[in-house]
Short mmCIF file of C-alpha atoms in Angstrom, two decimals:
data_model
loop_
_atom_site.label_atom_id
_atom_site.label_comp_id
_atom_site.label_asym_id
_atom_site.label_seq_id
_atom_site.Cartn_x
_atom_site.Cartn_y
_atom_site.Cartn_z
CA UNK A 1 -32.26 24.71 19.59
CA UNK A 2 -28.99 26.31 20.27
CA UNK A 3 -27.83 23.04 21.95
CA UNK A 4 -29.21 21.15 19.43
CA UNK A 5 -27.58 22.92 16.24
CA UNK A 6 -24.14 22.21 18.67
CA UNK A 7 -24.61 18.68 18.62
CA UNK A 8 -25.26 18.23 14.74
CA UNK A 9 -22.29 20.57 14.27
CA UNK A 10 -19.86 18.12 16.29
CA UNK A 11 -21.93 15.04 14.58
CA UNK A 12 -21.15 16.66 11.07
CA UNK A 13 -17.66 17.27 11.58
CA UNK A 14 -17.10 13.54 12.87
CA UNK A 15 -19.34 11.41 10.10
CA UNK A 16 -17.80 13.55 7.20
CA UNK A 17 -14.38 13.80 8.59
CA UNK A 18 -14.03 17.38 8.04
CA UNK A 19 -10.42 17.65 9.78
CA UNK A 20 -9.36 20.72 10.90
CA UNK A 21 -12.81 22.42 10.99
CA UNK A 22 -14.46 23.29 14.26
CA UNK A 23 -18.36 23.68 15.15
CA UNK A 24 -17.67 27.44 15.86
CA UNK A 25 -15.96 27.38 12.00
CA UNK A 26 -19.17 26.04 10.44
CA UNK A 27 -22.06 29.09 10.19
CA UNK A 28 -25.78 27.62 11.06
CA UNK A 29 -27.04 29.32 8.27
CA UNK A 30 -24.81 28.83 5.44
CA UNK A 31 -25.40 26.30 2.78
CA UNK A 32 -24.12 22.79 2.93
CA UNK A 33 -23.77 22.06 -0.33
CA UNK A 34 -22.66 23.43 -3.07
CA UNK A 35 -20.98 26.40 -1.67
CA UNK A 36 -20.23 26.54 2.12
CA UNK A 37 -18.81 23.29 3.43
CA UNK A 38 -18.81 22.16 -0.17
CA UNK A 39 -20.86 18.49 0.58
CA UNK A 40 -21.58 16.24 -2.03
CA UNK A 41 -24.00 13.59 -3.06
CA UNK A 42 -22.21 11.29 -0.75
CA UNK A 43 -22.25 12.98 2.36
CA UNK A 44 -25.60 13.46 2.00
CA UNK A 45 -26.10 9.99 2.18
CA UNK A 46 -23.83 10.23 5.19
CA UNK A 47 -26.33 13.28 6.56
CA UNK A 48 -29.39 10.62 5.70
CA UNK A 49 -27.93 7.78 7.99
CA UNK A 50 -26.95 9.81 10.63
CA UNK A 51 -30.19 11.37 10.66
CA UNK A 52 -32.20 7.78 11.38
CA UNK A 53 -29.07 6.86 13.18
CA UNK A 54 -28.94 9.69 16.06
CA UNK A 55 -32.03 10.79 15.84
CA UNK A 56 -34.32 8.10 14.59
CA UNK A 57 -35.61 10.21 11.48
CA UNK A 58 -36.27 7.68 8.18
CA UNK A 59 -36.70 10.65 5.19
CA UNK A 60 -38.98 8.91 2.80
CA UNK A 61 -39.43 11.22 0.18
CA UNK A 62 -35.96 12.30 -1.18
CA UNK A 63 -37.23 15.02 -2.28
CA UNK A 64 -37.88 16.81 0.97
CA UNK A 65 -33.72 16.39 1.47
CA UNK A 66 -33.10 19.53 -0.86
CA UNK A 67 -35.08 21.59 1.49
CA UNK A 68 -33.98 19.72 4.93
CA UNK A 69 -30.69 19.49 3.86
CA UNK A 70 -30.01 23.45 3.11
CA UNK A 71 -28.17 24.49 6.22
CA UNK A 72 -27.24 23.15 9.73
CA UNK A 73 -30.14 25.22 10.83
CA UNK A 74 -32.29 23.32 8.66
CA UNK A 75 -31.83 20.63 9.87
CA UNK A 76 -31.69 21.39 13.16
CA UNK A 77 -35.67 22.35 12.94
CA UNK A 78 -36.37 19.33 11.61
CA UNK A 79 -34.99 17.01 13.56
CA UNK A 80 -36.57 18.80 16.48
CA UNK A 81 -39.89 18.46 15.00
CA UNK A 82 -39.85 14.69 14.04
CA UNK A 83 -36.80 13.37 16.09
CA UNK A 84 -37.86 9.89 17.83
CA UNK A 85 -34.81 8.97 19.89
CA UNK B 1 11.60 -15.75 -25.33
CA UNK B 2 13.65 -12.45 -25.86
CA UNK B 3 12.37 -10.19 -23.36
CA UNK B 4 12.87 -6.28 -23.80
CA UNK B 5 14.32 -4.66 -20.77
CA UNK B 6 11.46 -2.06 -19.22
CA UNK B 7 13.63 0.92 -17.28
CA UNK B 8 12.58 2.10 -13.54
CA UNK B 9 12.76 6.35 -13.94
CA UNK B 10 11.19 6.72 -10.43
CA UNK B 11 10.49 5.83 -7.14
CA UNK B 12 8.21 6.66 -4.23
CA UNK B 13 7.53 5.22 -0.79
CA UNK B 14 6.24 5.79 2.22
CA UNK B 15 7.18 3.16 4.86
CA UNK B 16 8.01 2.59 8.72
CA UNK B 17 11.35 4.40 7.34
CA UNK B 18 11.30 7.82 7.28
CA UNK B 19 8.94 9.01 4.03
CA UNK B 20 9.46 10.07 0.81
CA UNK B 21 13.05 9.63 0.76
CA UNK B 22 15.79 7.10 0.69
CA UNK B 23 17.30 7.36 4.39
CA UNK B 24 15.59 4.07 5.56
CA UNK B 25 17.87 2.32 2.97
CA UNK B 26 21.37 4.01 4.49
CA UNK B 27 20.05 4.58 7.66
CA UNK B 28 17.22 2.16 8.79
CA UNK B 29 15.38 2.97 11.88
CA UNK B 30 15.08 0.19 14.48
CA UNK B 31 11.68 -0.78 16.43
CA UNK B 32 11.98 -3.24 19.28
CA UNK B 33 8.23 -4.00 18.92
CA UNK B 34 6.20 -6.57 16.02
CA UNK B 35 4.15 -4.50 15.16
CA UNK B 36 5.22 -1.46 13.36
CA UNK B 37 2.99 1.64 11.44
CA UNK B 38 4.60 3.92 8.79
CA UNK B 39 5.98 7.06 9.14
CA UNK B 40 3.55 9.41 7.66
CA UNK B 41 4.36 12.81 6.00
CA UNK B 42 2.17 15.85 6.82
CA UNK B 43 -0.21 15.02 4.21
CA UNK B 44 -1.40 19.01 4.46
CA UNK B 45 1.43 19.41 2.07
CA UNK B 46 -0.34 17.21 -0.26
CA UNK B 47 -4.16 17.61 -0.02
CA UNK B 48 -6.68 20.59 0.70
CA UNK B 49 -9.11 19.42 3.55
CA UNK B 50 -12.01 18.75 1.23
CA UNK B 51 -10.09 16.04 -0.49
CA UNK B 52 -8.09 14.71 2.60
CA UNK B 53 -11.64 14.16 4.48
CA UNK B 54 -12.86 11.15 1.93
CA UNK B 55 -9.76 9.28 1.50
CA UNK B 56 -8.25 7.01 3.92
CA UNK B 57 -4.48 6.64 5.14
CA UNK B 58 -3.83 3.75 2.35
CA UNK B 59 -5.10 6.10 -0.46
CA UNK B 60 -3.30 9.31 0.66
CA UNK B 61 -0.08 7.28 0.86
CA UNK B 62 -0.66 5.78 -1.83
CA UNK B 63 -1.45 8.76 -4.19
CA UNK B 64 1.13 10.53 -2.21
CA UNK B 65 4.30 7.99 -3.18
CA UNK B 66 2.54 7.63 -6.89
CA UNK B 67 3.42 11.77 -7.14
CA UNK B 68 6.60 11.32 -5.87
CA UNK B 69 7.19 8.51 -8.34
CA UNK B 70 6.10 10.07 -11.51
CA UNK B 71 7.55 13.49 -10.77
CA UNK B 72 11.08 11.67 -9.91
CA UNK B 73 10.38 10.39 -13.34
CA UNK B 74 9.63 13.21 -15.60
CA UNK B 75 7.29 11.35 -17.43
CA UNK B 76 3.93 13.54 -16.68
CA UNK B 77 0.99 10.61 -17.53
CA UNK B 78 1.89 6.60 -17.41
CA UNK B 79 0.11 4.74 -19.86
CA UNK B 80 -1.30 2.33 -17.10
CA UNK B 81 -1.51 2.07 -13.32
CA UNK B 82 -1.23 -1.16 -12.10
CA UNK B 83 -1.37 -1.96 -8.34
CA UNK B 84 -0.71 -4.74 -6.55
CA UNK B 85 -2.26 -4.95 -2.52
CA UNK B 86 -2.74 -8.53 -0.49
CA UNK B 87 -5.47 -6.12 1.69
CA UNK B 88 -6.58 -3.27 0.19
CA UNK B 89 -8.17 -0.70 2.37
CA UNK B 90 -8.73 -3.11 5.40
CA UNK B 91 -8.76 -0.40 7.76
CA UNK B 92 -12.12 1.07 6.19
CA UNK B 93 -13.24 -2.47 5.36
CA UNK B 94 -13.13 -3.23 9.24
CA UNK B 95 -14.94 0.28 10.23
CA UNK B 96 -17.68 -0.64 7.56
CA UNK B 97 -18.06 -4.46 9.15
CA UNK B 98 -18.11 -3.27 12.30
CA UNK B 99 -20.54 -0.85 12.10
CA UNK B 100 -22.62 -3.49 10.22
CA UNK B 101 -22.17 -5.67 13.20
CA UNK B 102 -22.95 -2.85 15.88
CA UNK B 103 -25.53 -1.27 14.12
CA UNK B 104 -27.54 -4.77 13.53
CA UNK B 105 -26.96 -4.44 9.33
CA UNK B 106 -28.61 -0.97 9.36
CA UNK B 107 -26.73 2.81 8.91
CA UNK B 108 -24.21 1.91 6.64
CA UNK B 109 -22.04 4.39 6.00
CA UNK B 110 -21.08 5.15 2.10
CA UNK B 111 -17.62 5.94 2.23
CA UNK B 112 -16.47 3.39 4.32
CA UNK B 113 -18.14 1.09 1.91
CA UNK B 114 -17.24 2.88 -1.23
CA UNK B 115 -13.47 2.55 0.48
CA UNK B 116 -13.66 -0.35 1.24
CA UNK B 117 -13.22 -1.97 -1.93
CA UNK B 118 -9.52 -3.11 -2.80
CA UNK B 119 -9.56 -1.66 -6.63
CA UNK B 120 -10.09 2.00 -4.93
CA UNK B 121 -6.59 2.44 -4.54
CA UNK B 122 -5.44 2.37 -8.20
CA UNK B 123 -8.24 4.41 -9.08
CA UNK B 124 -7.99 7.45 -6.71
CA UNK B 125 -4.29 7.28 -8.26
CA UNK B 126 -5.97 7.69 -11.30
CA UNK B 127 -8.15 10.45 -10.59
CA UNK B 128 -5.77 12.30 -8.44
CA UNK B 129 -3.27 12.22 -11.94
CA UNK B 130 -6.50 12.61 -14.35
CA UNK B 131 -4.97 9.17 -15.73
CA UNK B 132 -7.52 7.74 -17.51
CA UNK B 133 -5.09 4.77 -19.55
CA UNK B 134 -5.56 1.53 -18.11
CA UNK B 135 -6.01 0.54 -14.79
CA UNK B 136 -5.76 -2.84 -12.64
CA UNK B 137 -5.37 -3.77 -8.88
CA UNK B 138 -4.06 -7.51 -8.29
CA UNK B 139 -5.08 -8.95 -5.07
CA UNK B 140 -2.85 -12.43 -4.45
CA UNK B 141 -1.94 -11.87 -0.72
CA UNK B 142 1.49 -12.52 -0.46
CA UNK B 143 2.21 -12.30 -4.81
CA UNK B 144 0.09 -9.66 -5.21
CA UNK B 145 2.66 -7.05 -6.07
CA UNK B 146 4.36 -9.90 -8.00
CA UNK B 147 1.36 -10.50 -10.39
CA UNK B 148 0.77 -6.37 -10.52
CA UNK B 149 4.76 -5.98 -12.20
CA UNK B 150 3.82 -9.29 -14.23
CA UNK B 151 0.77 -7.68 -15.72
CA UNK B 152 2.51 -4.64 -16.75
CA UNK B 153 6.09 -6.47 -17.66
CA UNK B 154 3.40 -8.40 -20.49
CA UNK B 155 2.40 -4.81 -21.76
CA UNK B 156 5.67 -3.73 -21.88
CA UNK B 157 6.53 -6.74 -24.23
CA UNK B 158 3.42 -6.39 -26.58
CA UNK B 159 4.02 -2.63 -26.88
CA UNK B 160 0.96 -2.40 -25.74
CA UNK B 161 1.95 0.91 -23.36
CA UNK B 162 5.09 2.59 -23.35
CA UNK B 163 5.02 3.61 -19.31
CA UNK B 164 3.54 2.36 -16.08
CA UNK B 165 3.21 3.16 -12.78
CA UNK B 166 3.05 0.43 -10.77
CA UNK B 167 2.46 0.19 -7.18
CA UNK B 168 2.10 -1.99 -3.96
CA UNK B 169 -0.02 -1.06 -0.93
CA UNK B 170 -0.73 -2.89 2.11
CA UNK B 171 -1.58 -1.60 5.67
CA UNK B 172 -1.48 -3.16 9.06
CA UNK B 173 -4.15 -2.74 11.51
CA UNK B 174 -4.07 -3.92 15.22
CA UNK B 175 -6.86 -6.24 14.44
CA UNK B 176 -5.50 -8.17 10.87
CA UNK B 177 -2.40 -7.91 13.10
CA UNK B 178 -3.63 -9.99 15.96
CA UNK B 179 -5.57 -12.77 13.91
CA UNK B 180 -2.01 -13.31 11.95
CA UNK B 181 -0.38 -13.65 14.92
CA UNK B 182 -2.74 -16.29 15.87
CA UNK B 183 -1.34 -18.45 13.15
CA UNK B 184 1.93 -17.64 14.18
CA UNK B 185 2.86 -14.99 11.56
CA UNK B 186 4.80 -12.90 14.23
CA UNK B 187 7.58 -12.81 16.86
CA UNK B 188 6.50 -12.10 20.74
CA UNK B 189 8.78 -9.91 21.07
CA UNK B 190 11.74 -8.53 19.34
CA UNK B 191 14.77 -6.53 20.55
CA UNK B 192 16.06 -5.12 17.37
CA UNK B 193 14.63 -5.26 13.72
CA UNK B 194 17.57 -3.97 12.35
CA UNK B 195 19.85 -7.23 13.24
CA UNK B 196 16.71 -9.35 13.61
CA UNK B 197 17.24 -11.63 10.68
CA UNK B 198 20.92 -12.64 11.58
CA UNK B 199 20.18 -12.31 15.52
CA UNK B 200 16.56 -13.23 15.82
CA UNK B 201 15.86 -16.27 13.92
CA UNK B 202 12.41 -18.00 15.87
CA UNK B 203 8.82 -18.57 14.57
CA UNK B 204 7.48 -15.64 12.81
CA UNK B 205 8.66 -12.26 11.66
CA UNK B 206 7.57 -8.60 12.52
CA UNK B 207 5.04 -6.81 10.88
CA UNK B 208 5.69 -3.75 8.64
CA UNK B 209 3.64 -1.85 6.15
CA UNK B 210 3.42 0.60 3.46
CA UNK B 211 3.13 2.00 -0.01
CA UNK B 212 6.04 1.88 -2.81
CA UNK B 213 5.40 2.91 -6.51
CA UNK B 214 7.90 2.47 -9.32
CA UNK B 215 7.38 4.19 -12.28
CA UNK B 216 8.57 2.39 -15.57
CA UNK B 217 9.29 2.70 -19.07
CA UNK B 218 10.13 1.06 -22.20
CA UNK B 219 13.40 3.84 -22.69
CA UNK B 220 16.29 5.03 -20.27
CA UNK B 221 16.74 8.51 -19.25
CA UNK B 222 19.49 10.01 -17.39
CA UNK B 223 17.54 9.17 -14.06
CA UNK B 224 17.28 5.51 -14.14
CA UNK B 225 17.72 3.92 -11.34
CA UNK B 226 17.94 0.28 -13.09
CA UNK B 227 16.83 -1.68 -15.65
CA UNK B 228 14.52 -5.09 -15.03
CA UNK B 229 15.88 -7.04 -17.41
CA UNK B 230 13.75 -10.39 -17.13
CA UNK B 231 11.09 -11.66 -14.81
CA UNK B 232 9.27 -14.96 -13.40
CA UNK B 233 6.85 -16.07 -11.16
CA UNK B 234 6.23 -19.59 -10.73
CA UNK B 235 3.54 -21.83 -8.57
CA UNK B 236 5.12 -25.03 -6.83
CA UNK B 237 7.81 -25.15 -9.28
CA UNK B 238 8.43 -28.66 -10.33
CA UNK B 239 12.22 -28.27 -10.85
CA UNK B 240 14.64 -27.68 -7.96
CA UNK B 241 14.89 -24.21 -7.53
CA UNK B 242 18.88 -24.39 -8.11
CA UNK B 243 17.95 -25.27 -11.04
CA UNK B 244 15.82 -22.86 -12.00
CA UNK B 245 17.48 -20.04 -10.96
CA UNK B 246 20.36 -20.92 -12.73
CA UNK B 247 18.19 -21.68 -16.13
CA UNK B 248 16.50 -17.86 -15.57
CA UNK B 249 19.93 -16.09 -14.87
CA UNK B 250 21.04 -18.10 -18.18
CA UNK B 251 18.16 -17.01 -20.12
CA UNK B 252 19.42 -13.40 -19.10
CA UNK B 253 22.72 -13.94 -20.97
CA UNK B 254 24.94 -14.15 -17.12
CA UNK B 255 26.36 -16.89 -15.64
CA UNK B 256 25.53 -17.36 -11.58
CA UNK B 257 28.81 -15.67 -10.73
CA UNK B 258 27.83 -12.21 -13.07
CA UNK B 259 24.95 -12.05 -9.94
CA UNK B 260 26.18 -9.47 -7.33
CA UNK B 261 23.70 -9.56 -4.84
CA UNK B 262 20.57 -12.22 -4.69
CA UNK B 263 17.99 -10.04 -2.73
CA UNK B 264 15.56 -12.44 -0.91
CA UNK B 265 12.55 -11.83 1.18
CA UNK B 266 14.27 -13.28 4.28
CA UNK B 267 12.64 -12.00 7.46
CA UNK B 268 13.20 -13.58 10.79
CA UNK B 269 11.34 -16.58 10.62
CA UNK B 270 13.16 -19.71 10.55
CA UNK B 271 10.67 -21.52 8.53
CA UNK B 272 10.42 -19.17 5.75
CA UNK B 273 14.05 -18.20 5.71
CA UNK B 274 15.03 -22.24 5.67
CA UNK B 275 13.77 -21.96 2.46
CA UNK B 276 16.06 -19.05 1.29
CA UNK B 277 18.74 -21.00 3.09
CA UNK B 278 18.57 -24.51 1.14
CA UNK B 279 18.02 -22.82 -2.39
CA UNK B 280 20.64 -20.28 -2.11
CA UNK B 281 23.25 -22.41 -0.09
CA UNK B 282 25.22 -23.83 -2.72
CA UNK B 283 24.96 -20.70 -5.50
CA UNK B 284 25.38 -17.50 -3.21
CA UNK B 285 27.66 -17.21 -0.43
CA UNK B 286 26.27 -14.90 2.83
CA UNK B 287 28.01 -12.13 1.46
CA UNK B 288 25.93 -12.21 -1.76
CA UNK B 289 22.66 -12.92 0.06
CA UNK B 290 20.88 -9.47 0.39
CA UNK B 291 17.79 -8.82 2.90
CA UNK B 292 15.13 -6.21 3.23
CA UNK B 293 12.47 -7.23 5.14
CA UNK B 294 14.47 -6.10 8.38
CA UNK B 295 13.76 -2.48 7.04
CA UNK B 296 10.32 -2.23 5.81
CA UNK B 297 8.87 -5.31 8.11
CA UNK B 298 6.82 -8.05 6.31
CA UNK B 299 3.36 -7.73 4.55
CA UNK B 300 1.93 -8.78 1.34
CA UNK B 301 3.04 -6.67 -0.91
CA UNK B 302 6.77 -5.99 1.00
CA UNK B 303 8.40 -7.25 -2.08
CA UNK B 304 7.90 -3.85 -3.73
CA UNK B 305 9.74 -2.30 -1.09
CA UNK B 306 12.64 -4.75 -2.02
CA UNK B 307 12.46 -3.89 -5.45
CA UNK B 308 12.89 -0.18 -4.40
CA UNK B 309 15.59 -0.77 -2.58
CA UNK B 310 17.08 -2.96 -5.32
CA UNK B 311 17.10 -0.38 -7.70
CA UNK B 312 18.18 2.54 -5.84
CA UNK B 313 21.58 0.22 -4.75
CA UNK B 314 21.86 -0.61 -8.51
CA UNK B 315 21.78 3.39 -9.12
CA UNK B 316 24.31 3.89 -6.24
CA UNK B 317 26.35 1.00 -7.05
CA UNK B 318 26.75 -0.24 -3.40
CA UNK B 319 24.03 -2.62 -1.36
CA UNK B 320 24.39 -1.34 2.26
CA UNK B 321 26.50 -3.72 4.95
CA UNK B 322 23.19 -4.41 6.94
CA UNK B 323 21.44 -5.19 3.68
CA UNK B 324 23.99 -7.91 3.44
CA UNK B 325 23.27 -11.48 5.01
CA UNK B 326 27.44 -11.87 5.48
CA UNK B 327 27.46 -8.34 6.54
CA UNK B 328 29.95 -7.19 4.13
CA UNK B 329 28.97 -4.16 1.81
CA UNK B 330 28.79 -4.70 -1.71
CA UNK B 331 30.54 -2.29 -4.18
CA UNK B 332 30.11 -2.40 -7.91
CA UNK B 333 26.94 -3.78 -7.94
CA UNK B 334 25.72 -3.98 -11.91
CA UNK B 335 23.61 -6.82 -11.21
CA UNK B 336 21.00 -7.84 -8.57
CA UNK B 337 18.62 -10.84 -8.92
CA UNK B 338 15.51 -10.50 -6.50
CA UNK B 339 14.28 -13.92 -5.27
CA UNK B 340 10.77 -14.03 -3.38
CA UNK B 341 8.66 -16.69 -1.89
CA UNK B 342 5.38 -17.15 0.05
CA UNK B 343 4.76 -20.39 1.85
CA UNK B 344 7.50 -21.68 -0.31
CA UNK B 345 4.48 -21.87 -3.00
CA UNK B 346 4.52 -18.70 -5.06
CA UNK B 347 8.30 -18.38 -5.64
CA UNK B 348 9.28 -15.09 -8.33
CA UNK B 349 12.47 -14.37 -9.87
CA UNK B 350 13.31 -10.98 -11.18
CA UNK B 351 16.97 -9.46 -12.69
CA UNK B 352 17.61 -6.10 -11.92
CA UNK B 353 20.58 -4.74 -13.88
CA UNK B 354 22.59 -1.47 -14.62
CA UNK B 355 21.22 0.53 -17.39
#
C-alpha cells in the first residue's frame, strides 16, 4: 500500500501540476479538497481520468467520488481493490 | 471622419528581451539561432502555487504584462479587454491533441482542453483584475492584434468605454515552429538578430514571441507615453499604397515630411521586406524607416510589440540607431506612423503622435 500511496502521490503532483510540492509534502490522510491541497471540481475530473487512465478504474456512479476522492489514502484502497491494469 | 485621439497611459511586455521593462528597446539582446523563447520573470512574484498550477505560460505572461500595464497606468479597472492572438494557447492545444492521439480519443484531460481555447487568455485577464466590462479575443493570424486595437479604437469613438486594455499574445512552440519553417517562414541559420535585417536579407525571418499590453484611454495624464491619433487597416488595398499613405497622413492634418519615423514590420525576409521597400522608397528615406522585428522576432501578433516600442520612443523623444533602417538615431521624434503588412494582403496604418 505504502508503494502504492507513493505512486498516486507522484501521479497527483504531475496531472495537477502542483509545482513546488513534493510527495513527502502531501499527508495520506488529509483531505483533497476543500481544505488540504485545496482541489477543485476540475481536478477531480483530472483524478477521474487518471484513475481509468493508470489504473484502468471507470467510476460509474459519481456519487461514490465524494467518498473515494477524500484523501490520497482513499484512494489508494480503492484502486487496490478494483485496479485492472 | 474626425477621429478622437485615444492616449496610451501604460505598457507591459514580456518578450525574448529582458521582461517587464524597457532594456530590450536600448539594449536588445542578440540570438544567433531562429528560433527564440521569451525571457520569463519568476512568476513566484506574481502567483501563489494554487493559481500558477492551472494556467499555462501564455496566460501567466499574459496576466502578468496586463498588471504591469494597468498599474503603469493608474487607471485601476479598463472598461474593456480586448486581445488580439494569431495562436492562442497552442502549447496546451498541442498537449490536449496529442494526448487525444496517444490515448486513442479517450482520457482527455480538462485543463488542457479548457486551455486550450484561444478566448481564455482575455478572460483569465479578466478574472485575475475582477474586470467584468467587456471582453473580446481577435484571432486573424498575422492582423490579429491589428483587428483587437481596431475593435477598441471603434469604442473609443462611440464613447462607448472610456479605457481599454488591449493586448497581443502569441507563443512559439518547437512544433508550430517546424511546420512554418516548412513553408519557408524562417532563416536556417542566423548569425546575429540584432543586424539581421540590414545584414541578413534571405528567405524567411526568425521566430520570436511574446505578450505586450497597452493600456488606453480617452484622456492624457502626466504618464502618457503617446497619443494614437488615427488608424487603418485595409485588405488588398486597391490604391497604390503611396497613395494611401499619403491620403491617411493627410487625413491626420501632416504632410509626409511632419512623419519622423515610419515604423514597419520589416524582418529579414526579402520577400516581405520588398514590399516595405517599394512602398516606402520614394516617401521615407533609410534614415526615416524604423524596424522592430529584429528585437522581438516575428509572430502574429509582433506588431504590438512595435507599437510598444513606438510609443515608448515617442515618450523619450529619440528612436534608437539600431531601430533605424539608415542607422542614424532619430531625435525629436513627435511623430511616428506604424506601417504593417502580412502577405502584402492585410496592410494597417496607424499615427502615433506626441501628446
Amino acid at each position: 500500500m505504502d508503494q502504492l500511496i507513493e505512486q498516486l502521490k507522484k501521479e497527483i503532483i504531475e496531472v495537477l501540476n502542483l509545482e513546488d510540492i513534493t510527495p513527502a509534502d502531501i499527508d495520506s490522510n488529509a483531505a483533497l479538497f476543500g481544505d488540504g491541497l485545496g482541489l477543485d471540481s476540475i481536478d477531480a475530473l483530472e483524478l477521474i481520468v487518471l484513475m481509468e487512465k493508470n489504473y484502468g478504474i471507470k467510476l460509474q456512479d459519481a456519487n461514490q467520488g465524494r467518498d473515494i476522492f477524500k484523501s490520497i489514502q482513499t484512494m489508494a484502497e480503492y484502486i487496490s481493490k478494483h485496479r485492472t491494469i | 471622419m474626425n477621429s478622437k485621439p485615444i492616449y496610451i497611459n501604460g505598457l507591459g511586455s514580456i518578450s525574448i528581451q529582458q521582461p517587464l521593462s524597457f532594456e530590450g528597446i536600448q539594449q536588445p539582446l542578440s540570438y544567433q539561432t531562429p528560433h527564440v523563447r521569451c525571457v520569463e520573470p519568476n512568476y513566484k512574484d506574481f502567483f501563489d502555487a494554487v493559481q500558477a498550477r492551472r494556467l499555462s505560460k501564455i496566460i501567466k505572461r499574459a496576466i502578468v504584462t496586463a498588471k504591469q500595464a494597468v498599474d503603469d497606468s493608474g487607471i485601476s479597472m479598463p472598461d474593456a479587454i480586448v486581445t488580439g492572438t494569431g495562436l492562442g494557447c497552442v502549447e496546451d492545444t498541442e498537449k490536449f491533441l496529442d494526448a487525444m492521439i496517444r490515448n486513442e480519443e479517450k482520457f482527455l484531460q480538462p485543463t488542457f482542453f479548457i486551455q486550450s481555447t484561444h478566448n481564455t487568455i482575455s478572460s483569465q485577464i479578466a478574472i485575475h483584475m475582477n474586470c467584468k466590462g467587456y471582453n473580446n479575443t481577435y484571432i486573424h493570424r498575422g492582423v490579429s492584434f491589428e483587428n483587437a486595437l481596431l475593435d477598441a479604437y471603434l469604442l473609443f469613438q462611440r464613447g462607448t468605454i472610456r479605457t481599454a486594455l488591449v493586448t497581443g499574445n502569441d507563443e512559439m512552440t518547437p512544433n508550430y515552429f517546424i511546420l512554418l519553417g516548412r513553408i519557408g517562414y524562417w532563416k536556417q541559420a542566423i548569425q546575429n538578430t540584432r543586424t539581421c535585417i540590414t545584414q541578413e536579407q534571405s528567405k524567411g525571418s526568425f521566430a520570436g514571441e511574446g505578450s505586450v499590453s497597452i493600456m488606453f484611454s480617452d484622456t492624457p495624464s502626466s504618464k502618457s507615453y503617446a497619443c494614437l491619433n488615427r488608424m487603418s487597416l485595409l485588405y488588398k488595398p486597391v490604391k497604390p499604397m503611396q497613395q494611401i499613405i499619403r491620403e491617411f497622413v493627410a487625413d491626420c492634418g501632416l504632410n509626409i515630411d511632419d512623419i519622423d519615423v515610419c515604423m514597419t514590420g520589416m524582418n529579414a525576409d526579402t520577400e516581405n521586406d520588398a514590399v516595405y521597400n517599394s512602398v516606402l522608397q520614394d516617401l521615407f528615406s533609410p534614415n526615416e524607416i524604423g524596424t522592430y522585428k529584429h528585437i522581438c522576432g516575428e509572430y502574429y501578433t509582433s506588431l504590438s510589440y512595435g507599437m510598444l516600442l513606438s510609443a515608448y520612443c515617442i515618450q523619450q523623444g529619440i528612436v534608437p540607431a539600431h531601430c533605424i533602417l539608415g542607422g542614424v538615431e532619430k531625435s525629436g521624434v513627435k511623430h511616428i506612423l506604424l506601417y504593417n503588412h502580412f502577405r502584402n494582403r492585410d496592410h494597417s496604418l496607424m499615427l502615433l503622435s506626441t501628446c
